[in-house]
Amino acid sequence: MRARETWRIIVLGCLVTSTLPLCAYTQSTTHSSNTPCEGADIDKDYCFRCHSNTTQLINVISELWRVEDMLVEPAKYARSNHAELNCLECHAYTWPFFPHQESVRNLRLSCLQCHQGEDKFAKFRFHYIEQQYNRSVHEENLPDTFSCFSCHDPHEFDIADPDDEIRYTIENSNRLCRKCHASLAEIAILTTRKLPRLEEGHSWLPGPDLHWKHVRCVECHTPHEEHFSHRILSAKTAERMCEKCHTKDSILLTKLYKHRVSETKQNYGFVNMAVFNDAYIIGMTRNIYLDWAFLAFIGLVVMGVGGHAGLRIITWKWRKKHGK
Amino acid sequence: MASRIYLYPGWLRVWHWTNALLFLLLILSGASMHYAQPGGLLIPFETAVSMHNICGITLSFMYLFFVLGSLISGNIKQYIPNPRGILVRLFNQAKYYLFGIFVGAPHPTHATLEEKFNALQQITYLQIMYGLVPIIIVSGWALLFPELAPEKFLGAGGIWPMAILHSVMGFFGALFMMGHFYLATTGDTVLANFKGMLTGWHNTHTH
């Protein structure tokens, strides 16, 4: 125990010494932890010294304090939508000493603190997202433990690009859901409710693995609206009618393949070209020439058989009369 | 003078009627999936998928049974037409169906133990049983297990040629079913051929 305390003092001393410029900076300003942060000149790399695995410092720190849930991957952060932001723009900097005050951990950050009221974010419709989210199953069942950050890690968030390959869009989207729903241990952290395993909950679905590979969870677990909805539906209210997707006018054309529809045109009679290069979806992938040919040939055969049978019936009496 | 011969052994009749039922269910369920729409008149999609999968897998095993049975019993020879004079036999049979049948002309071919089928039947059944059915089974398994299909085919998803092939073969199978069912009524009586395929006995006429 004495050794442990000694180490703590040594590390603390090193950290404090190396942050003297920061102390000087923070003491000269006043800042409330509840207001949106202003920009700061502190380099992200400064924070990453502890809050990432890029240095060995984290190995020492984690021996003494719980930091595993405060790690950020610099490479992912650099690719995220928030890459240009300094850490201090979101995280309050009333922590001149290490470890930071407990209040920093409990700071209730919200996407809407930044992403609301500004014209440049209007196209993302954050106001509607909040409304939709408030009606979702997550908010209904986990109002205190669930938030935007439960799915969207702001340090890694990278909005889906319409030009991305569909399979990457599907993988990235489903990974968010599977992070919790594919792990009973993760669910147990959020709730005491006993939820079925993913496979059990989808046992009604033919070929669930195929579906998870080729469509996003949200295709069925969000309502069919003009814009993508954040109102996640429960197992009971999620879409279960197969024909909603497996049909020529599939709802997938307004969801997963929405951005492809503008490129859609018939090629050699294949409708729904949006999916052509990515998947074959029974009932949705159709060729109108083939379909019409099928129906025309069947019509011809029915007429031929009907005509032939009719003629046999008509000539039956004559054949009987003549003993044939 | 009328007599009868035992043309269709038990295993063949069981296979035939099981196949007929499977084909019918596969056509119905296949059409229900292909032309699916909410509130449609066909079988609900979810039910159609299960029905199609179960019947398709069963058909696969029944086909293996048929091929083995045909090889062991020698029945496979019935499907191979004698090339000598085949065109004449084909013409005569077609002429009977298109004209002769209406004026009471005699059947140009009579079924015997050595040759159960007329030339048209031989050509048709050969293409169906050793062409269409294996293709539809293989393409069906590729749809059931898409990982077996290539990832890409001519730049597009690799599964779609299997799907197109399966649909087209299914369509021809449906056409065959209609023609086959109707032509079965062209025996000595409307139900004669059906009875023969149920009992195994075929009435012949010695002239």
Short mmCIF file of C-alpha atoms in Angstrom, two decimals:
data_model
loop_
_atom_site.label_atom_id
_atom_site.label_comp_id
_atom_site.label_asym_id
_atom_site.label_seq_id
_atom_site.Cartn_x
_atom_site.Cartn_y
_atom_site.Cartn_z
CA MET A 1 0.00 0.00 0.00
CA ARG A 2 2.82 2.36 0.84
CA ALA A 3 4.45 1.55 -2.51
CA ARG A 4 1.22 2.26 -4.28
CA GLU A 5 0.84 5.60 -2.58
CA THR A 6 4.40 6.46 -3.37
CA TRP A 7 3.84 5.76 -7.04
CA ARG A 8 0.74 7.87 -6.97
CA ILE A 9 2.60 10.85 -5.63
CA ILE A 10 5.42 10.44 -8.13
CA VAL A 11 3.09 10.20 -11.11
CA LEU A 12 0.98 13.04 -9.84
CA GLY A 13 4.03 15.16 -9.42
CA CYS A 14 5.20 14.44 -12.98
CA LEU A 15 1.83 15.20 -14.42
CA VAL A 16 1.37 18.40 -12.46
CA THR A 17 4.82 19.62 -13.41
CA SER A 18 4.21 18.96 -17.06
CA THR A 19 0.91 20.82 -16.95
CA LEU A 20 2.13 24.05 -15.35
CA PRO A 21 1.38 26.01 -18.54
CA LEU A 22 -2.17 24.64 -18.41
CA CYS A 23 -2.59 25.72 -14.80
CA ALA A 24 -1.47 29.19 -15.68
CA TYR A 25 -3.97 29.23 -18.51
CA THR A 26 -6.98 28.00 -16.54
CA GLN A 27 -6.34 30.24 -13.54
CA SER A 28 -6.52 33.22 -15.78
CA THR A 29 -9.99 32.40 -17.04
CA THR A 30 -13.33 31.61 -15.57
CA HIS A 31 -15.45 28.91 -17.11
CA SER A 32 -18.66 27.20 -16.21
CA SER A 33 -18.83 23.47 -16.75
CA ASN A 34 -22.39 23.75 -18.01
CA THR A 35 -21.90 26.16 -20.86
CA PRO A 36 -20.66 25.24 -24.30
CA CYS A 37 -16.88 25.44 -24.41
CA GLU A 38 -15.01 28.09 -26.26
CA GLY A 39 -12.02 27.14 -28.38
CA ALA A 40 -8.73 26.66 -26.61
CA ASP A 41 -5.15 26.48 -27.69
CA ILE A 42 -4.37 23.25 -25.92
CA ASP A 43 -3.20 20.63 -28.43
CA LYS A 44 -5.24 17.42 -28.71
CA ASP A 45 -2.02 15.47 -28.42
CA TYR A 46 -1.65 16.86 -24.93
CA CYS A 47 -4.84 15.10 -23.87
CA PHE A 48 -3.98 11.98 -25.85
CA ARG A 49 -0.87 11.52 -23.72
CA CYS A 50 -3.16 10.07 -21.10
CA HIS A 51 -6.40 9.48 -22.93
CA SER A 52 -5.02 7.14 -25.57
CA ASN A 53 -2.66 4.22 -25.96
CA THR A 54 -0.09 6.28 -27.84
CA THR A 55 2.18 6.62 -24.82
CA GLN A 56 3.18 4.28 -22.05
CA LEU A 57 1.82 6.75 -19.54
CA ILE A 58 -1.61 5.19 -19.73
CA ASN A 59 -0.21 1.87 -18.52
CA VAL A 60 1.01 3.55 -15.38
CA ILE A 61 -2.12 5.60 -14.87
CA SER A 62 -4.46 2.66 -15.31
CA GLU A 63 -2.69 0.89 -12.46
CA LEU A 64 -3.80 3.66 -10.18
CA TRP A 65 -7.00 5.05 -11.55
CA ARG A 66 -9.84 3.74 -13.65
CA VAL A 67 -9.31 5.18 -17.09
CA GLU A 68 -10.33 2.38 -19.42
CA ASP A 69 -13.57 4.11 -20.29
CA MET A 70 -11.83 7.37 -21.10
CA LEU A 71 -9.64 6.16 -23.92
CA VAL A 72 -9.85 7.72 -27.35
CA GLU A 73 -8.17 6.36 -30.46
CA PRO A 74 -6.38 9.31 -32.09
CA ALA A 75 -6.53 7.76 -35.57
CA LYS A 76 -10.30 7.33 -35.35
CA TYR A 77 -10.71 10.79 -33.91
CA ALA A 78 -8.75 12.19 -36.82
CA ARG A 79 -11.24 10.56 -39.23
CA SER A 80 -14.31 11.62 -37.29
CA ASN A 81 -16.59 14.57 -38.00
CA HIS A 82 -15.22 16.27 -34.87
CA ALA A 83 -11.57 15.92 -35.91
CA GLU A 84 -11.09 19.66 -36.20
CA LEU A 85 -12.33 20.25 -32.66
CA ASN A 86 -10.01 20.59 -29.73
CA CYS A 87 -10.88 18.40 -26.76
CA LEU A 88 -11.51 21.43 -24.59
CA GLU A 89 -14.23 22.70 -26.88
CA CYS A 90 -16.54 20.07 -25.45
CA HIS A 91 -14.89 19.06 -22.22
CA ALA A 92 -14.84 21.67 -19.49
CA TYR A 93 -11.38 22.75 -18.45
CA THR A 94 -11.89 23.46 -14.82
CA TRP A 95 -9.48 20.75 -13.94
CA PRO A 96 -6.04 22.15 -13.42
CA PHE A 97 -4.95 19.10 -11.51
CA PHE A 98 -4.75 15.40 -12.15
CA PRO A 99 -6.77 13.28 -11.81
CA HIS A 100 -9.56 15.55 -12.97
CA GLN A 101 -12.45 16.28 -10.72
CA GLU A 102 -15.23 13.71 -10.60
CA SER A 103 -17.62 16.37 -11.87
CA VAL A 104 -15.90 16.27 -15.24
CA ARG A 105 -16.85 12.60 -15.65
CA ASN A 106 -20.45 13.41 -14.80
CA LEU A 107 -20.67 16.39 -17.10
CA ARG A 108 -23.93 16.04 -19.03
CA LEU A 109 -22.86 16.80 -22.53
CA SER A 110 -25.44 16.88 -25.27
CA CYS A 111 -25.12 16.96 -29.01
CA LEU A 112 -27.78 19.66 -29.13
CA GLN A 113 -25.66 22.04 -27.09
CA CYS A 114 -23.65 22.60 -30.26
CA HIS A 115 -25.83 21.21 -32.98
CA GLN A 116 -28.96 23.24 -32.54
CA GLY A 117 -29.89 26.69 -33.65
CA GLU A 118 -27.16 27.05 -36.25
CA ASP A 119 -27.99 27.24 -39.94
CA LYS A 120 -25.01 25.12 -40.97
CA PHE A 121 -26.45 22.18 -39.03
CA ALA A 122 -30.05 22.69 -40.17
CA LYS A 123 -29.80 20.06 -42.88
CA PHE A 124 -29.10 17.39 -40.25
CA ARG A 125 -32.44 18.15 -38.59
CA PHE A 126 -31.20 17.69 -35.02
CA HIS A 127 -34.42 19.11 -33.66
CA TYR A 128 -36.39 16.31 -35.33
CA ILE A 129 -33.81 13.75 -34.27
CA GLU A 130 -34.38 14.75 -30.67
CA GLN A 131 -38.15 14.48 -31.09
CA GLN A 132 -37.84 11.07 -32.71
CA TYR A 133 -35.37 9.84 -30.14
CA ASN A 134 -37.67 10.85 -27.31
CA ARG A 135 -40.24 8.41 -28.72
CA SER A 136 -37.78 5.57 -29.19
CA VAL A 137 -37.66 2.36 -27.19
CA HIS A 138 -34.26 3.33 -25.74
CA GLU A 139 -35.57 6.56 -24.24
CA GLU A 140 -38.71 4.81 -23.05
CA ASN A 141 -36.86 2.04 -21.24
CA LEU A 142 -33.55 3.65 -20.34
CA PRO A 143 -34.17 7.38 -19.87
CA ASP A 144 -31.31 7.76 -17.37
CA THR A 145 -28.64 5.54 -18.85
CA PHE A 146 -29.14 5.90 -22.59
CA SER A 147 -28.20 8.88 -24.70
CA CYS A 148 -26.92 9.87 -28.12
CA PHE A 149 -23.47 8.73 -27.00
CA SER A 150 -24.67 5.20 -26.32
CA CYS A 151 -24.66 4.63 -30.07
CA HIS A 152 -22.69 7.56 -31.46
CA ASP A 153 -19.27 7.90 -29.91
CA PRO A 154 -18.54 11.58 -30.60
CA HIS A 155 -14.82 10.79 -30.74
CA GLU A 156 -15.37 8.42 -33.64
CA PHE A 157 -18.60 9.56 -35.23
CA ASP A 158 -18.34 9.74 -39.00
CA ILE A 159 -21.61 10.38 -40.76
CA ALA A 160 -22.46 7.84 -43.44
CA ASP A 161 -21.33 8.91 -46.89
CA PRO A 162 -23.88 8.25 -49.65
CA ASP A 163 -20.99 7.19 -51.88
CA ASP A 164 -19.84 4.51 -49.45
CA GLU A 165 -20.23 0.94 -50.56
CA ILE A 166 -23.52 -0.36 -49.26
CA ARG A 167 -21.89 -3.24 -47.40
CA TYR A 168 -19.75 -0.81 -45.36
CA THR A 169 -22.81 1.28 -44.59
CA ILE A 170 -24.56 -1.86 -43.37
CA GLU A 171 -21.56 -3.11 -41.38
CA ASN A 172 -20.98 0.23 -39.66
CA SER A 173 -24.64 0.71 -38.86
CA ASN A 174 -25.23 -2.79 -37.53
CA ARG A 175 -22.05 -2.66 -35.46
CA LEU A 176 -23.65 0.07 -33.36
CA CYS A 177 -26.63 -2.13 -32.55
CA ARG A 178 -24.63 -5.30 -32.07
CA LYS A 179 -22.28 -3.55 -29.65
CA CYS A 180 -25.01 -3.99 -27.03
CA HIS A 181 -27.59 -6.31 -28.50
CA ALA A 182 -25.14 -9.06 -29.39
CA SER A 183 -23.73 -9.12 -25.88
CA LEU A 184 -25.81 -10.01 -22.85
CA ALA A 185 -23.02 -8.63 -20.70
CA GLU A 186 -23.29 -5.21 -22.34
CA ILE A 187 -27.05 -5.18 -21.97
CA ALA A 188 -26.70 -6.09 -18.31
CA ILE A 189 -24.70 -2.89 -17.81
CA LEU A 190 -27.59 -0.82 -19.12
CA THR A 191 -30.59 -2.62 -17.72
CA THR A 192 -31.71 -5.38 -15.39
CA ARG A 193 -34.33 -6.49 -17.91
CA LYS A 194 -33.70 -9.89 -19.39
CA LEU A 195 -33.59 -9.56 -23.14
CA PRO A 196 -33.41 -12.59 -25.46
CA ARG A 197 -30.29 -13.28 -27.44
CA LEU A 198 -30.28 -11.73 -30.88
CA GLU A 199 -30.79 -15.07 -32.60
CA GLU A 200 -33.71 -15.98 -30.37
CA GLY A 201 -35.39 -12.63 -30.88
CA HIS A 202 -35.13 -13.02 -34.66
CA SER A 203 -36.02 -16.71 -34.84
CA TRP A 204 -39.17 -15.82 -36.82
CA LEU A 205 -37.03 -14.32 -39.60
CA PRO A 206 -35.96 -16.67 -42.42
CA GLY A 207 -32.18 -16.53 -42.74
CA PRO A 208 -31.42 -13.88 -40.09
CA ASP A 209 -27.69 -13.97 -40.82
CA LEU A 210 -28.35 -13.13 -44.46
CA HIS A 211 -30.56 -10.24 -43.44
CA TRP A 212 -27.99 -8.84 -41.02
CA LYS A 213 -25.40 -8.98 -43.74
CA HIS A 214 -27.47 -7.26 -46.40
CA VAL A 215 -29.71 -4.80 -44.59
CA ARG A 216 -29.35 -2.57 -41.56
CA CYS A 217 -31.17 -3.26 -38.32
CA VAL A 218 -32.81 0.14 -38.69
CA GLU A 219 -34.56 -0.84 -41.91
CA CYS A 220 -37.04 -2.76 -39.78
CA HIS A 221 -36.49 -1.06 -36.45
CA THR A 222 -37.39 2.45 -37.57
CA PRO A 223 -40.68 3.66 -39.05
CA HIS A 224 -40.93 4.29 -42.75
CA GLU A 225 -40.72 8.08 -43.01
CA GLU A 226 -39.54 10.62 -45.52
CA HIS A 227 -36.26 11.12 -43.67
CA PHE A 228 -34.28 8.62 -41.66
CA SER A 229 -35.84 8.30 -38.24
CA HIS A 230 -34.09 7.98 -34.87
CA ARG A 231 -37.22 6.56 -33.36
CA ILE A 232 -35.92 3.05 -32.74
CA LEU A 233 -38.79 0.58 -32.57
CA SER A 234 -39.04 -2.27 -30.10
CA ALA A 235 -39.28 -5.91 -31.09
CA LYS A 236 -43.06 -5.71 -30.83
CA THR A 237 -43.51 -2.67 -33.05
CA ALA A 238 -40.71 -3.24 -35.57
CA GLU A 239 -41.61 -4.09 -39.15
CA ARG A 240 -42.38 -7.77 -39.65
CA MET A 241 -44.15 -7.75 -42.97
CA CYS A 242 -41.73 -9.31 -45.45
CA GLU A 243 -43.57 -7.82 -48.42
CA LYS A 244 -42.61 -4.29 -47.38
CA CYS A 245 -39.08 -4.96 -48.65
CA HIS A 246 -39.61 -8.00 -50.85
CA THR A 247 -41.63 -6.25 -53.51
CA LYS A 248 -41.08 -4.08 -56.55
CA ASP A 249 -41.91 -0.89 -54.62
CA SER A 250 -39.69 -1.85 -51.74
CA ILE A 251 -39.27 0.50 -48.78
CA LEU A 252 -35.56 -0.19 -49.09
CA LEU A 253 -35.59 2.22 -51.99
CA THR A 254 -36.45 5.00 -49.56
CA LYS A 255 -34.12 3.76 -46.84
CA LEU A 256 -30.90 1.85 -47.46
CA TYR A 257 -30.83 2.55 -51.17
CA LYS A 258 -32.29 6.06 -50.96
CA HIS A 259 -29.18 7.71 -52.30
CA ARG A 260 -28.91 5.26 -55.13
CA VAL A 261 -32.41 5.76 -56.43
CA SER A 262 -31.48 8.89 -58.36
CA GLU A 263 -29.09 6.77 -60.38
CA THR A 264 -31.67 4.09 -60.92
CA LYS A 265 -32.78 3.49 -64.41
CA GLN A 266 -33.88 0.41 -66.18
CA ASN A 267 -31.11 -1.56 -67.76
CA TYR A 268 -32.22 -4.32 -70.05
CA GLY A 269 -35.52 -4.37 -68.19
CA PHE A 270 -34.06 -4.74 -64.69
CA VAL A 271 -35.94 -2.45 -62.34
CA ASN A 272 -34.57 -1.42 -58.96
CA MET A 273 -31.08 -1.09 -60.38
CA ALA A 274 -30.15 0.51 -57.05
CA VAL A 275 -29.56 -2.93 -55.60
CA PHE A 276 -28.23 -4.60 -58.71
CA ASN A 277 -24.57 -4.57 -57.82
CA ASP A 278 -25.02 -5.31 -54.16
CA ALA A 279 -27.66 -7.91 -53.53
CA TYR A 280 -30.41 -10.00 -55.00
CA ILE A 281 -33.57 -9.37 -53.06
CA ILE A 282 -36.36 -11.78 -53.88
CA GLY A 283 -39.42 -9.91 -55.07
CA MET A 284 -37.54 -6.63 -55.39
CA THR A 285 -34.99 -7.52 -58.06
CA ARG A 286 -37.18 -7.96 -61.09
CA ASN A 287 -36.86 -7.84 -64.84
CA ILE A 288 -40.02 -6.50 -66.40
CA TYR A 289 -39.32 -8.09 -69.79
CA LEU A 290 -38.96 -11.51 -68.19
CA ASP A 291 -42.01 -10.98 -66.03
CA TRP A 292 -44.15 -10.01 -69.02
CA ALA A 293 -42.70 -12.87 -71.07
CA PHE A 294 -43.61 -15.33 -68.27
CA LEU A 295 -47.17 -14.09 -68.15
CA ALA A 296 -47.51 -13.96 -71.94
CA PHE A 297 -46.26 -17.53 -72.43
CA ILE A 298 -48.48 -18.84 -69.66
CA GLY A 299 -51.39 -17.01 -71.24
CA LEU A 300 -50.61 -18.59 -74.60
CA VAL A 301 -50.36 -22.07 -73.11
CA VAL A 302 -53.63 -21.63 -71.22
CA MET A 303 -55.32 -20.48 -74.42
CA GLY A 304 -53.77 -23.31 -76.38
CA VAL A 305 -54.80 -25.94 -73.89
CA GLY A 306 -58.23 -24.41 -73.52
CA GLY A 307 -58.72 -24.27 -77.26
CA HIS A 308 -57.51 -27.82 -77.76
CA ALA A 309 -59.73 -29.15 -75.00
CA GLY A 310 -62.68 -27.19 -76.33
CA LEU A 311 -62.22 -28.64 -79.78
CA ARG A 312 -62.02 -32.16 -78.35
CA ILE A 313 -65.25 -31.60 -76.52
CA ILE A 314 -66.92 -30.21 -79.60
CA THR A 315 -65.81 -33.13 -81.79
CA TRP A 316 -66.53 -35.78 -79.16
CA LYS A 317 -70.10 -36.39 -80.27
CA TRP A 318 -69.05 -36.67 -83.91
CA ARG A 319 -66.32 -39.17 -83.01
CA LYS A 320 -68.70 -41.19 -80.89
CA LYS A 321 -71.27 -41.28 -83.68
CA HIS A 322 -68.70 -42.60 -86.09
CA GLY A 323 -67.30 -45.10 -83.65
CA LYS A 324 -63.97 -43.36 -83.32
CA MET B 1 -58.79 -57.35 -77.83
CA ALA B 2 -57.97 -55.37 -74.72
CA SER B 3 -55.27 -56.44 -72.33
CA ARG B 4 -53.10 -54.71 -69.82
CA ILE B 5 -49.43 -54.49 -68.95
CA TYR B 6 -47.73 -53.48 -65.71
CA LEU B 7 -45.91 -50.37 -66.90
CA TYR B 8 -45.23 -48.31 -63.77
CA PRO B 9 -43.57 -49.96 -60.75
CA GLY B 10 -44.44 -48.81 -57.26
CA TRP B 11 -41.30 -46.76 -56.61
CA LEU B 12 -41.86 -44.84 -59.85
CA ARG B 13 -45.47 -44.04 -59.03
CA VAL B 14 -44.61 -42.86 -55.51
CA TRP B 15 -41.86 -40.71 -56.96
CA HIS B 16 -44.16 -39.36 -59.70
CA TRP B 17 -47.01 -38.23 -57.48
CA THR B 18 -44.69 -36.88 -54.78
CA ASN B 19 -42.89 -34.93 -57.47
CA ALA B 20 -46.16 -33.64 -58.87
CA LEU B 21 -47.23 -32.32 -55.50
CA LEU B 22 -43.81 -30.80 -54.81
CA PHE B 23 -43.72 -29.13 -58.23
CA LEU B 24 -47.15 -27.63 -57.65
CA LEU B 25 -46.23 -26.26 -54.23
CA LEU B 26 -42.91 -24.95 -55.54
CA ILE B 27 -44.58 -23.13 -58.42
CA LEU B 28 -47.17 -21.56 -56.14
CA SER B 29 -44.67 -20.52 -53.47
CA GLY B 30 -42.12 -19.39 -56.04
CA ALA B 31 -44.64 -17.17 -57.79
CA SER B 32 -45.75 -15.81 -54.41
CA MET B 33 -42.19 -14.74 -53.63
CA HIS B 34 -41.38 -13.41 -57.08
CA TYR B 35 -44.54 -11.33 -57.39
CA ALA B 36 -44.79 -10.46 -53.68
CA GLN B 37 -46.56 -7.32 -52.61
CA PRO B 38 -48.28 -6.19 -49.40
CA GLY B 39 -51.86 -7.42 -49.34
CA GLY B 40 -51.32 -9.53 -52.44
CA LEU B 41 -53.51 -12.44 -53.38
CA LEU B 42 -50.75 -15.02 -53.33
CA ILE B 43 -49.31 -16.94 -50.37
CA PRO B 44 -47.84 -14.61 -47.71
CA PHE B 45 -44.11 -14.16 -48.27
CA GLU B 46 -42.97 -15.64 -44.99
CA THR B 47 -45.05 -18.78 -45.52
CA ALA B 48 -43.95 -19.02 -49.14
CA VAL B 49 -40.29 -18.95 -48.14
CA SER B 50 -40.68 -21.83 -45.69
CA MET B 51 -42.81 -23.81 -48.12
CA HIS B 52 -40.40 -23.27 -50.98
CA ASN B 53 -37.35 -24.21 -48.93
CA ILE B 54 -38.88 -27.38 -47.51
CA CYS B 55 -40.30 -28.52 -50.85
CA GLY B 56 -37.12 -27.65 -52.68
CA ILE B 57 -34.94 -29.65 -50.33
CA THR B 58 -37.37 -32.56 -50.52
CA LEU B 59 -37.40 -32.38 -54.31
CA SER B 60 -33.60 -32.56 -54.31
CA PHE B 61 -33.66 -35.83 -52.37
CA MET B 62 -36.53 -37.18 -54.46
CA TYR B 63 -34.49 -36.44 -57.57
CA LEU B 64 -31.55 -38.42 -56.22
CA PHE B 65 -33.98 -41.22 -55.47
CA PHE B 66 -35.32 -41.05 -59.03
CA VAL B 67 -31.90 -41.12 -60.65
CA LEU B 68 -30.76 -44.06 -58.51
CA GLY B 69 -33.99 -45.91 -59.14
CA SER B 70 -33.74 -45.28 -62.88
CA LEU B 71 -30.18 -46.50 -63.02
CA ILE B 72 -30.79 -49.61 -60.94
CA SER B 73 -34.03 -50.60 -62.69
CA GLY B 74 -32.91 -49.62 -66.16
CA ASN B 75 -35.82 -47.20 -66.46
CA ILE B 76 -33.36 -44.54 -67.63
CA LYS B 77 -33.37 -46.17 -71.08
CA GLN B 78 -36.97 -45.04 -71.55
CA TYR B 79 -35.81 -41.43 -71.74
CA ILE B 80 -33.27 -41.96 -74.50
CA PRO B 81 -34.94 -41.79 -77.91
CA ASN B 82 -33.80 -44.06 -80.70
CA PRO B 83 -32.34 -41.59 -83.19
CA ARG B 84 -33.30 -43.78 -86.13
CA GLY B 85 -36.48 -42.36 -87.66
CA ILE B 86 -37.02 -39.99 -84.77
CA LEU B 87 -38.03 -37.07 -86.92
CA VAL B 88 -40.77 -39.11 -88.56
CA ARG B 89 -42.01 -40.31 -85.18
CA LEU B 90 -41.96 -36.76 -83.84
CA PHE B 91 -43.91 -35.51 -86.84
CA ASN B 92 -46.49 -38.26 -86.60
CA GLN B 93 -47.03 -37.65 -82.89
CA ALA B 94 -47.35 -33.90 -83.37
CA LYS B 95 -49.78 -34.47 -86.25
CA TYR B 96 -51.89 -36.66 -84.01
CA TYR B 97 -52.09 -34.07 -81.24
CA LEU B 98 -52.80 -31.19 -83.62
CA PHE B 99 -55.25 -32.92 -85.90
CA GLY B 100 -55.70 -36.66 -85.56
CA ILE B 101 -57.08 -36.49 -82.02
CA PHE B 102 -60.08 -34.43 -83.19
CA VAL B 103 -61.11 -36.91 -85.90
CA GLY B 104 -60.63 -40.07 -83.83
CA ALA B 105 -57.42 -41.17 -85.50
CA PRO B 106 -55.59 -44.00 -83.70
CA HIS B 107 -52.61 -43.21 -81.47
CA PRO B 108 -49.46 -43.43 -83.63
CA THR B 109 -47.53 -44.99 -80.72
CA HIS B 110 -48.62 -47.59 -78.19
CA ALA B 111 -46.90 -47.95 -74.87
CA THR B 112 -44.96 -51.17 -74.32
CA LEU B 113 -42.60 -52.37 -71.63
CA GLU B 114 -39.68 -51.64 -73.95
CA GLU B 115 -40.92 -48.20 -74.95
CA LYS B 116 -43.35 -46.53 -72.56
CA PHE B 117 -43.10 -43.07 -74.10
CA ASN B 118 -43.78 -41.72 -77.58
CA ALA B 119 -41.03 -39.70 -79.26
CA LEU B 120 -42.39 -36.33 -78.11
CA GLN B 121 -42.60 -37.55 -74.53
CA GLN B 122 -39.08 -38.94 -74.67
CA ILE B 123 -37.59 -35.65 -75.92
CA THR B 124 -39.61 -33.61 -73.43
CA TYR B 125 -39.02 -35.81 -70.37
CA LEU B 126 -35.32 -36.12 -71.15
CA GLN B 127 -34.96 -32.33 -71.18
CA ILE B 128 -37.06 -31.92 -68.06
CA MET B 129 -35.62 -34.68 -65.90
CA TYR B 130 -32.00 -34.45 -66.98
CA GLY B 131 -31.83 -30.78 -67.89
CA LEU B 132 -34.34 -28.49 -66.19
CA VAL B 133 -34.64 -30.26 -62.85
CA PRO B 134 -30.89 -30.53 -62.08
CA ILE B 135 -30.41 -26.88 -63.10
CA ILE B 136 -33.26 -25.69 -60.94
CA ILE B 137 -32.03 -27.76 -57.99
CA VAL B 138 -28.45 -26.50 -58.21
CA SER B 139 -29.51 -22.86 -58.65
CA GLY B 140 -31.98 -23.29 -55.80
CA TRP B 141 -29.25 -24.48 -53.44
CA ALA B 142 -27.12 -21.53 -54.48
CA LEU B 143 -29.98 -19.23 -53.45
CA LEU B 144 -30.42 -21.08 -50.18
CA PHE B 145 -26.72 -20.80 -49.45
CA PRO B 146 -25.61 -17.63 -51.28
CA GLU B 147 -22.09 -17.97 -49.95
CA LEU B 148 -21.69 -20.78 -52.47
CA ALA B 149 -22.28 -18.35 -55.34
CA PRO B 150 -19.43 -16.14 -56.63
CA GLU B 151 -19.10 -12.71 -55.00
CA LYS B 152 -19.34 -10.88 -58.31
CA PHE B 153 -20.48 -11.89 -61.77
CA LEU B 154 -19.76 -9.62 -64.72
CA GLY B 155 -19.42 -6.72 -62.31
CA ALA B 156 -22.74 -7.26 -60.59
CA GLY B 157 -23.75 -9.27 -57.54
CA GLY B 158 -22.88 -12.93 -58.02
CA ILE B 159 -26.20 -14.29 -56.90
CA TRP B 160 -28.37 -12.70 -59.55
CA PRO B 161 -27.50 -15.10 -62.41
CA MET B 162 -28.50 -17.97 -60.12
CA ALA B 163 -31.75 -16.18 -59.37
CA ILE B 164 -32.49 -15.49 -63.04
CA LEU B 165 -31.68 -19.08 -63.99
CA HIS B 166 -33.84 -20.40 -61.17
CA SER B 167 -36.77 -18.16 -62.14
CA VAL B 168 -36.56 -19.04 -65.85
CA MET B 169 -36.31 -22.77 -65.14
CA GLY B 170 -39.21 -22.47 -62.73
CA PHE B 171 -41.23 -20.76 -65.39
CA PHE B 172 -40.54 -23.51 -67.91
CA GLY B 173 -41.35 -26.05 -65.22
CA ALA B 174 -44.75 -24.40 -64.77
CA LEU B 175 -45.36 -24.53 -68.52
CA PHE B 176 -44.40 -28.19 -68.55
CA MET B 177 -46.78 -28.97 -65.69
CA MET B 178 -49.70 -27.45 -67.54
CA GLY B 179 -48.91 -29.23 -70.79
CA HIS B 180 -48.15 -32.53 -69.05
CA PHE B 181 -51.37 -32.50 -67.05
CA TYR B 182 -53.44 -31.74 -70.11
CA LEU B 183 -51.76 -34.25 -72.40
CA ALA B 184 -52.30 -36.94 -69.75
CA THR B 185 -55.99 -36.62 -70.66
CA THR B 186 -55.30 -37.78 -74.23
CA GLY B 187 -55.29 -41.49 -73.36
CA ASP B 188 -57.97 -43.97 -74.43
CA THR B 189 -60.22 -42.13 -72.02
CA VAL B 190 -59.71 -38.84 -70.26
CA LEU B 191 -58.73 -40.59 -67.02
CA ALA B 192 -56.98 -43.67 -68.46
CA ASN B 193 -53.44 -42.37 -68.03
CA PHE B 194 -54.16 -41.11 -64.53
CA LYS B 195 -55.47 -44.52 -63.53
CA GLY B 196 -52.41 -46.14 -65.03
CA MET B 197 -50.09 -43.96 -63.01
CA LEU B 198 -52.06 -44.78 -59.88
CA THR B 199 -52.37 -48.55 -60.33
CA GLY B 200 -49.31 -49.19 -62.45
CA TRP B 201 -51.39 -51.01 -65.10
CA HIS B 202 -51.82 -49.73 -68.64
CA ASN B 203 -54.57 -50.95 -70.95
CA THR B 204 -53.38 -51.96 -74.38
CA HIS B 205 -55.25 -52.94 -77.53
CA THR B 206 -54.07 -55.82 -79.62
CA HIS B 207 -54.98 -55.28 -83.27
#
